[in-house]
Coordinates of C-alpha atoms and ligand atoms in Angstrom, one line a residue:
X251 CA 18.1 -15.4 -1.0
X252 CA 20.6 -13.7 -3.4
X253 CA 19.4 -15.7 -6.4
X254 CA 15.8 -14.4 -5.9
X255 CA 14.7 -12.6 -9.0
X256 CA 11.8 -10.5 -8.0
X257 CA 11.1 -8.7 -11.4
X258 CA 11.1 -12.1 -13.0
X259 CA 8.5 -13.3 -10.5
X260 CA 6.3 -10.4 -11.2
X261 CA 6.6 -11.0 -15.0
X262 CA 5.7 -14.7 -14.5
X263 CA 2.5 -13.7 -12.8
X264 CA 1.9 -11.2 -15.6
X265 CA 2.5 -13.9 -18.3
X266 CA 0.1 -16.3 -16.6
X267 CA -2.7 -13.6 -16.7
X268 CA -1.8 -12.4 -20.2
X269 CA -2.8 -15.7 -21.7
X270 CA -6.4 -14.7 -21.0
X271 CA -6.0 -11.3 -22.7
X272 CA -6.6 -10.4 -26.3
X273 CA -3.4 -8.4 -26.9
X274 CA -0.5 -9.6 -29.0
X275 CA 3.0 -10.3 -27.7
X276 CA 4.5 -7.0 -28.8
X277 CA 1.9 -4.9 -27.0
X278 CA 2.2 -7.1 -23.9
X279 CA 6.0 -6.7 -24.0
X280 CA 5.5 -2.9 -24.1
X281 CA 3.3 -3.0 -21.0
X282 CA 5.8 -5.3 -19.1
X283 CA 9.0 -3.4 -19.7
X284 CA 10.5 -0.8 -17.4
X285 CA 10.6 2.5 -19.3
X286 CA 13.3 4.3 -17.3
X287 CA 15.8 2.9 -14.8
X288 CA 18.1 5.4 -13.0
X289 CA 20.9 4.3 -10.7
X290 CA 22.2 7.1 -8.5
X291 CA 25.4 7.1 -6.5
X292 CA 26.6 10.0 -4.3
X293 CA 28.9 10.6 -1.4
X294 CA 27.6 11.1 2.2
X295 CA 29.7 12.8 4.7
X296 CA 28.9 11.1 7.9
X297 CA 28.6 12.9 11.3
X298 CA 32.2 11.7 12.2
X299 CA 33.6 13.2 9.0
X300 CA 34.1 10.0 7.1
X301 CA 32.8 9.6 3.5
X302 CA 30.5 6.8 2.4
X303 CA 29.1 6.1 -1.1
X304 CA 25.3 5.7 -1.1
X305 CA 23.4 3.8 -3.8
X306 CA 19.9 4.7 -4.8
X307 CA 17.5 3.9 -7.6
X308 CA 14.4 5.3 -9.2
X309 CA 12.5 3.3 -11.7
X310 CA 9.6 4.6 -13.8
X311 CA 8.0 1.4 -15.1
X312 CA 5.3 2.7 -17.3
X313 CA 4.5 6.1 -18.9
X314 CA 1.1 5.1 -20.3
X315 CA -0.2 7.6 -17.8
X316 CA 1.6 10.5 -16.2
X317 CA 2.8 11.2 -13.6
X318 CA 4.3 7.9 -12.5
X319 CA 3.8 7.1 -8.9
X320 CA 5.4 5.0 -6.2
X321 CA 7.1 5.0 -2.9
X322 CA 10.7 5.4 -1.8
X323 CA 12.1 2.8 0.6
X324 CA 15.2 2.5 2.8
X325 CA 16.4 -1.0 3.0
X326 CA 19.5 -3.1 2.6
X327 CA 17.6 -5.3 0.2
X328 CA 17.2 -2.5 -2.3
X329 CA 18.8 -3.1 -5.7
X330 CA 17.9 -2.6 -9.3
X331 CA 15.9 -5.8 -9.7
X332 CA 13.8 -5.1 -6.6
X333 CA 13.1 -1.5 -7.6
X334 CA 12.1 -2.6 -11.1
X335 CA 9.7 -5.3 -9.7
X336 CA 8.2 -2.9 -7.3
X337 CA 7.7 -0.2 -9.9
X338 CA 6.0 -2.7 -12.2
X339 CA 3.7 -3.7 -9.3
X340 CA 2.8 0.0 -8.9
X341 CA 1.7 0.2 -12.5
X342 CA -0.7 -2.8 -12.2
X343 CA -1.9 -1.7 -8.7
X344 CA -2.8 1.8 -10.0
X345 CA -4.7 0.3 -12.9
X346 CA -6.6 -2.1 -10.7
X347 CA -8.0 0.6 -8.5
X348 CA -8.4 3.1 -11.4
X349 CA -5.8 5.6 -10.1
X350 CA -4.6 7.4 -13.2
X351 CA -0.8 7.0 -12.8
X352 CA 1.9 5.0 -14.3
X353 CA 4.0 2.9 -11.8
X354 CA 7.4 3.9 -10.3
X355 CA 9.5 3.0 -7.3
X356 CA 12.6 4.3 -5.6
X357 CA 14.9 2.9 -3.1
X358 CA 18.1 3.8 -1.2
X359 CA 20.3 0.9 0.0
X360 CA 20.8 1.8 3.6
X361 CA 20.0 0.3 7.0
X362 CA 18.1 3.3 8.5
X363 CA 18.9 2.3 12.1
X364 CA 22.7 2.9 11.4
X365 CA 22.3 6.6 10.6
X366 CA 21.5 9.7 12.6
X367 CA 18.5 11.9 11.8
X368 CA 20.8 14.5 10.3
X369 CA 22.5 11.9 8.1
X370 CA 19.1 10.6 6.9
X371 CA 18.1 14.1 6.1
X372 CA 21.3 14.7 4.0
X373 CA 20.8 11.4 2.2
X374 CA 17.1 12.1 1.4
X375 CA 17.8 15.7 0.2
X376 CA 20.7 14.7 -1.9
X377 CA 18.7 11.8 -3.5
X378 CA 15.9 14.3 -4.3
X379 CA 18.4 16.7 -5.8
X380 CA 19.6 13.9 -8.1
X381 CA 16.0 13.1 -9.1
X382 CA 15.4 16.8 -9.9
X383 CA 18.5 16.9 -12.1
X384 CA 17.2 14.1 -14.3
X385 CA 13.5 15.1 -14.2
X386 CA 12.6 12.0 -12.1
X387 CA 10.4 14.0 -9.8
X388 CA 7.7 16.6 -10.4
X389 CA 3.9 17.0 -10.1
X390 CA 3.4 15.9 -13.7
X391 CA 6.3 13.6 -14.2
X392 CA 7.0 11.3 -11.2
X393 CA 5.6 11.6 -7.7
X394 CA 7.2 9.7 -4.8
X395 CA 5.6 8.6 -1.6
X396 CA 6.5 6.7 1.6
X397 CA 7.3 3.0 1.5
X398 CA 9.3 0.6 3.8
X399 CA 11.1 2.6 6.5
X400 CA 10.1 6.0 5.2
X401 CA 7.3 8.3 6.2
X402 CA 5.9 11.8 6.4
X403 CA 9.2 13.2 7.7
X404 CA 11.2 12.1 4.7
X405 CA 8.4 13.3 2.3
X406 CA 8.6 16.7 4.0
X407 CA 12.4 16.9 3.2
X408 CA 11.7 15.9 -0.4
X409 CA 9.1 18.6 -0.9
X410 CA 11.3 21.2 0.8
X411 CA 14.3 20.3 -1.4
X412 CA 12.1 20.3 -4.6
X413 CA 10.6 23.7 -3.7
X414 CA 14.0 25.3 -3.1
X415 CA 15.3 24.2 -6.5
X416 CA 12.3 24.7 -8.8
X417 CA 9.7 27.3 -9.2
X418 CA 6.4 25.6 -9.8
X419 CA 3.0 26.7 -8.4
X420 CA 2.1 23.1 -8.0
X421 CA 5.2 22.0 -6.2
X422 CA 3.3 20.5 -3.3
X423 CA 2.1 17.9 -5.6
X424 CA 5.6 16.6 -6.3
X425 CA 5.4 14.1 -3.5
X426 CA 2.6 12.5 -1.4
X427 CA 2.4 11.2 2.2
X428 CA 3.6 14.6 3.4
X429 CA 2.9 15.9 6.9
X430 CA -0.6 17.6 6.9
X431 CA 0.8 21.1 7.6
X432 CA 2.9 20.8 4.4
X433 CA 0.0 19.8 2.2
X434 CA -0.5 16.2 3.2
X435 CA -4.0 14.8 3.6
X436 CA -5.8 13.4 6.6
X437 CA -6.0 9.7 6.4
X438 CA -2.9 9.0 4.3
X439 CA -0.8 7.5 7.1
X440 CA -3.3 4.8 7.9
X441 CA -4.5 4.4 4.3
X442 CA -2.6 1.3 3.2
X443 CA -3.6 -0.7 6.4
X444 CA -7.2 0.6 6.2
X445 CA -7.4 -0.5 2.5
X446 CA -6.1 -3.9 3.5
X447 CA -8.9 -4.1 6.0
X448 CA -11.6 -3.0 3.5
X449 CA -10.3 -5.6 1.0
X450 CA -10.2 -8.5 3.4
X451 CA -13.6 -7.5 4.8
X452 CA -15.1 -7.5 1.3
X453 CA -13.7 -10.9 0.6
X454 CA -15.2 -12.3 3.8
X455 CA -18.6 -10.9 3.0
X456 CA -18.9 -13.0 -0.2
X457 CA -21.1 -15.9 0.8
X458 CA -20.2 -18.1 -2.2
X459 CA -16.4 -17.7 -1.6
X460 CA -16.6 -18.2 2.1
X461 CA -18.6 -21.4 1.6
X462 CA -16.0 -22.6 -0.8
X463 CA -13.3 -22.0 1.8
X464 CA -15.4 -23.6 4.6
X465 CA -15.5 -20.3 6.5
X466 CA -18.3 -18.5 8.2
X467 CA -19.6 -15.4 6.4
X468 CA -18.2 -12.0 7.6
X469 CA -15.0 -10.8 9.3
X470 CA -16.2 -11.0 13.0
X471 CA -14.6 -13.8 15.0
X472 CA -12.1 -14.7 12.2
X473 CA -8.6 -15.2 13.5
X474 CA -5.5 -13.6 11.9
X475 CA -1.7 -13.5 12.1
X476 CA 0.2 -10.5 11.0
X477 CA 3.8 -10.3 9.9
X478 CA 5.3 -6.8 10.5
X479 CA 4.0 -4.1 12.9
X480 CA 5.2 -1.2 10.8
X481 CA 2.8 1.4 9.5
X482 CA 0.9 -1.0 7.2
X483 CA 0.9 -4.1 9.5
X484 CA -0.1 -2.1 12.6
X485 CA -3.0 -0.3 10.9
X486 CA -4.2 -3.4 9.1
X487 CA -4.3 -5.2 12.4
X488 CA -6.0 -2.3 14.2
X489 CA -8.9 -2.1 11.7
X490 CA -9.2 -5.9 11.5
X491 CA -9.6 -6.0 15.3
X492 CA -12.1 -3.1 15.2
X493 CA -14.0 -5.0 12.6
X494 CA -14.4 -7.9 15.0
X495 CA -11.4 -10.2 14.0
X496 CA -9.1 -11.7 16.5
X497 CA -5.3 -11.3 16.3
X498 CA -3.7 -14.6 17.4
X499 CA -0.1 -14.3 16.1
X500 CA 2.5 -11.6 15.3
X501 CA 5.9 -11.9 13.5
X502 CA 8.5 -9.2 13.8
X503 CA 12.3 -9.0 13.2
X504 CA 13.1 -10.2 16.7
X505 CA 10.9 -13.2 16.7
X506 CA 7.3 -14.4 16.6
X507 CA 4.5 -15.0 19.1
X508 CA 1.2 -16.8 19.2
X509 CA -1.8 -16.9 21.5
X510 CA -5.1 -18.6 20.4
X511 CA -7.0 -16.5 23.0
X512 CA -6.0 -13.3 21.2
X513 CA -3.3 -10.6 21.5
X514 CA -4.0 -7.0 22.6
X515 CA -2.5 -4.9 19.8
X516 CA -2.1 -1.6 21.7
X517 CA -0.6 -3.3 24.8
X518 CA 1.8 -5.2 22.5
X519 CA 2.9 -2.0 20.8
X520 CA 3.6 -0.4 24.2
X521 CA 5.4 -3.5 25.4
X522 CA 7.6 -3.5 22.3
X523 CA 8.4 0.1 22.7
X524 CA 9.4 -0.4 26.3
X525 CA 11.4 -3.6 25.9
X526 CA 12.5 -3.4 22.3
X527 CA 10.8 -6.8 21.5
X528 CA 7.5 -8.6 21.2
X529 CA 9.0 -11.6 22.9
X530 CA 7.7 -12.3 26.4
X531 CA 4.4 -10.4 25.9
X532 CA 1.7 -11.5 28.3
X533 CA 0.6 -15.1 27.8
X534 CA 1.9 -15.5 24.3
X535 CA 4.0 -18.5 23.3
X536 CA 7.3 -17.7 21.7
X537 CA 8.0 -19.6 18.5
X538 CA 11.3 -21.0 17.3
X539 CA 12.1 -18.1 14.9
X540 CA 10.7 -14.9 13.4
X541 CA 8.7 -16.6 10.7
X542 CA 7.5 -19.8 12.5
X543 CA 4.2 -18.1 13.4
X544 CA 3.3 -17.9 9.8
X545 CA 2.6 -21.7 9.9
X546 CA 0.3 -21.5 12.9
X547 CA -3.4 -22.0 13.0
X548 CA -5.5 -19.0 11.8
X549 CA -8.1 -18.1 9.2
X550 CA -6.3 -15.1 7.7
X551 CA -2.5 -14.5 7.3
X552 CA -1.4 -11.0 6.6
X553 CA 2.2 -10.6 5.5
X554 CA 2.9 -6.9 5.9
X555 CA 6.7 -6.7 5.8
X556 CA 8.9 -7.4 2.8
X557 CA 8.9 -9.6 -0.3
X558 CA 9.7 -13.3 -0.5
X559 CA 8.3 -14.2 2.9
X560 CA 5.9 -17.0 1.9
X561 CA 8.1 -19.3 -0.1
X562 CA 8.3 -23.0 -1.1
X563 CA 9.8 -23.9 2.3
X564 CA 7.0 -22.6 4.5
X565 CA 4.0 -22.6 2.1
X566 CA 3.3 -26.4 2.5
X567 CA 2.8 -25.8 6.3
X568 CA 0.7 -22.6 6.1
X569 CA -2.8 -23.2 7.5
X570 CA -4.5 -19.9 6.8
X571 CA -7.4 -20.1 4.3
X572 CA -7.0 -16.5 3.3
X573 CA -3.7 -14.8 2.5
X574 CA -4.0 -11.0 2.6
X575 CA -0.9 -9.6 0.9
X576 CA -0.4 -6.3 2.6
X577 CA 3.3 -6.2 1.6
X578 CA 4.5 -6.0 -2.0
X579 CA 5.5 -9.4 -3.4
X580 CA 5.4 -11.4 -0.1
X581 CA 4.5 -14.7 -1.9
X582 CA 6.9 -16.3 -4.4
X583 CA 5.4 -17.8 -7.5
X584 CA 6.1 -21.4 -6.2
X585 CA 4.5 -20.6 -2.8
X586 CA 1.5 -19.1 -4.7
X587 CA 1.0 -22.4 -6.5
X588 CA 1.4 -24.5 -3.4
X589 CA -1.1 -22.3 -1.4
X590 CA -3.5 -22.3 -4.3
X591 CA -3.4 -26.1 -4.5
X592 CA -4.2 -26.2 -0.8
X593 CA -7.3 -24.2 -1.6
X594 CA -6.3 -20.9 -0.1
X595 CA -7.8 -17.6 -1.3
X596 CA -4.8 -15.3 -2.0
X597 CA -5.8 -11.6 -2.1
X598 CA -3.0 -10.2 -4.1
X599 CA -0.7 -7.2 -3.2
X600 CA -1.4 -5.4 -6.5
X601 CA -5.0 -5.0 -5.3
X602 CA -4.9 -5.3 -1.5
X603 CA -2.3 -2.7 -0.6
X604 CA -3.5 -0.2 -3.1
X605 CA -5.1 1.9 -0.3
X606 CA -1.9 3.9 0.1
X607 CA -1.6 5.0 -3.5
X608 CA -5.4 5.6 -3.7
X609 CA -5.2 8.2 -0.9
X610 CA -1.9 9.5 -2.4
X611 CA -4.0 10.2 -5.5
X612 CA -6.5 12.2 -3.4
X613 CA -3.6 14.1 -1.8
X614 CA -2.2 14.9 -5.3
X615 CA -5.6 16.2 -6.4
X616 CA -5.9 18.3 -3.2
X617 CA -2.4 19.8 -3.9
X618 CA -3.2 20.6 -7.5
X619 CA -6.6 22.2 -6.6
X620 CA -5.0 24.1 -3.7
X621 CA -8.1 23.5 -1.6
X622 CA -8.9 21.0 1.2
X623 CA -11.6 18.4 0.4
X624 CA -14.9 19.5 2.1
X625 CA -13.8 23.1 2.6
X626 CA -16.4 24.6 0.3
X627 CA -19.3 22.2 0.9
X628 CA -19.1 21.1 4.6
X629 CA -21.2 24.0 6.0
X630 CA -23.6 24.1 3.1
X631 CA -24.3 20.4 3.7
X632 CA -24.8 21.0 7.4
X633 CA -27.3 23.8 6.7
X634 CA -29.3 21.6 4.3
X635 CA -29.4 18.7 6.8
X636 CA -30.5 21.1 9.6
X637 CA -33.3 22.3 7.4
X638 CA -34.5 18.7 6.8
X639 CA -34.3 17.9 10.5
X640 CA -36.3 21.0 11.3
X641 CA -39.0 20.0 8.9
X642 CA -39.1 16.5 10.5
X643 CA -39.5 18.3 13.9
X644 CA -42.3 20.4 12.5
X645 CA -44.3 17.6 11.1
X646 CA -43.8 15.1 13.9
X647 CA -43.6 15.3 17.7
X648 CA -39.9 14.4 17.6
X649 CA -37.5 17.1 18.7
X650 CA -33.8 16.8 18.4
X651 CA -31.4 17.8 21.2
X652 CA -28.5 20.1 20.3
X653 CA -26.2 17.1 20.5
X654 CA -28.4 15.1 18.1
X655 CA -28.7 18.0 15.8
X656 CA -24.9 18.5 15.6
X657 CA -24.3 14.8 15.1
X658 CA -27.0 14.1 12.5
X659 CA -26.4 17.3 10.6
X660 CA -22.6 17.1 10.4
X661 CA -21.2 17.5 6.9
X662 CA -18.3 15.5 5.6
X663 CA -14.8 16.9 6.3
X664 CA -11.5 15.9 4.7
X665 CA -11.0 12.7 6.7
X666 CA -14.6 11.4 6.1
X667 CA -14.3 12.1 2.4
X668 CA -11.0 10.4 2.0
X669 CA -12.1 7.4 4.0
X670 CA -15.3 7.0 2.0
X671 CA -13.4 7.4 -1.3
X672 CA -11.0 4.7 -0.1
X673 CA -13.7 2.3 1.0
X674 CA -15.6 2.7 -2.3
X675 CA -12.4 2.2 -4.3
X676 CA -11.4 -1.0 -2.5
X677 CA -15.0 -2.5 -2.7
X678 CA -15.5 -1.8 -6.4
X679 CA -12.0 -3.1 -7.3
X680 CA -12.5 -6.3 -5.3
X681 CA -15.7 -7.1 -7.0
X682 CA -14.2 -6.3 -10.4
X683 CA -11.3 -8.7 -10.0
X684 CA -13.4 -11.4 -8.2
X685 CA -15.9 -11.3 -11.1
X686 CA -13.0 -11.7 -13.6
X687 CA -11.6 -14.6 -11.5
X688 CA -14.9 -16.4 -11.9
X689 CA -15.4 -15.6 -15.5
X690 CA -12.0 -17.0 -16.6
X691 CA -11.7 -19.6 -13.8
X692 CA -8.4 -18.1 -12.7
X693 CA -7.1 -16.9 -9.3
X694 CA -7.4 -13.4 -7.9
X695 CA -3.7 -12.6 -8.7
X696 CA -4.2 -13.5 -12.3
X697 CA -7.5 -11.6 -12.3
X698 CA -5.8 -8.5 -10.9
X699 CA -3.1 -8.7 -13.5
X700 CA -5.6 -9.4 -16.3
X701 CA -7.7 -6.4 -15.2
X702 CA -4.6 -4.2 -15.3
X703 CA -3.5 -5.5 -18.6
X704 CA -6.9 -4.8 -20.2
X705 CA -7.0 -1.3 -18.9
X706 CA -3.4 -0.4 -19.9
X707 CA -3.6 -2.3 -23.2
X708 CA -6.6 -0.3 -24.4
X709 CA -4.6 2.9 -23.8
X710 CA -1.7 1.7 -25.9
X711 CA -4.1 0.7 -28.7
X712 CA -5.5 4.2 -28.7
X713 CA -2.3 6.1 -28.6
X714 CA -0.3 4.0 -31.1
X715 CA 3.4 4.1 -31.1
X716 CA 5.2 7.5 -31.2
X717 CA 6.8 8.7 -33.5
Ligands
LIG834 N1 4.6 2.8 -1.2 C1 3.2 2.6 -1.4 C2 2.9 1.4 -2.3 O1 3.7 0.5 -2.4 C3 2.4 3.8 -1.8 C4 2.8 4.5 -3.1 C5 2.2 5.9 -3.3 O2 1.4 6.3 -2.5 O3 2.6 6.4 -4.3 O4 1.8 1.3 -2.8

């Protein structure tokens, strides 16, 4: 929809929540506004020698904390309004999960499938160069990450470009979501999807809330439909299934499918890789178009693609009791109201998909400290556990086999520490916003915004206005 104003939608949700805050209009206005908006254009020489103009943006929404942080996406829907909206969501998201960054976002308006790898590399490196020129990238100023249609490979190009053009001992911390050998962190690729799972699981473990929705307690046996099998959707579905939920529907660009008996995720991924489509997979029923499955029977609906997917046209027909917003901005303000009136629990994007930036924060810390998490303490932990196990052996008639000893005494490595930090973050933040929801009799989205407004507002109160 061309008249869709995403930033306005985000601000509407902000305004709803702000009514419950104690801050005056001026301060709220300062929190809401985008601090820096940078529109970049540059020429790309295509492989066939022709020249094309590329448009990109980087928006730093809020400097109340530095660096600012947020992904870079490749999509034809990228424009200034979208980048501003997504940057604002990053600010609120970081505040909700206590990640000490301001929000930012970047985007390049291209359809990735139309360019060769060499062309994509040239685009990414030139975009990075433009960011460097204007100080829109750096370990202490603005730190990009992957987003829709970008991943570790692009982040590697960004780091390499930054490192060639600057001299900074902390240069690895200029971007997150990098390949592990380039300073990336284990667990970052799956982090957003894994966080989505932790958040939905936490919601499902709240007895009072499940009673209200008329659902059984716990994630096991709940059915879900996912939109988008990209990095976030795939990993969210994977962990949901491992947690005992059943995937009954999938929506992708080429169409949507449903099977109430459950769909095998790994086999579906292989099928799609081989045939280029999810249509025709096993016993699944093909629906009339690529969003029709969103209206099918399920307990949990996980939109994990782009914004504006649950709108006033399909919201009245959506049957899910829980909406887990893995994408950024998947539900329009109108759809949100409709779904809420129908009694659905909407777990908002600015909390639920914060797993990515949470692990990005860990990656940034790792890069600044120049040491892998667990490197110093892993063996010391193992030695202590072994001593305890040996004491247990000495005072009882229990002896441990070598395999048991190794398993019970293993210290936490980087992946285990990242995963436990992520789990803790998602659980604590869920309960924080759920308690606010109950306290003010508002919904979870308003609660997440309110939570962010309170945390950011206090900072502005303390710092005053400069100069
Ligand atoms: N692009 C992701 C998001 O929207 C991650 C951002 C980051 O890690 O900085 O949250």
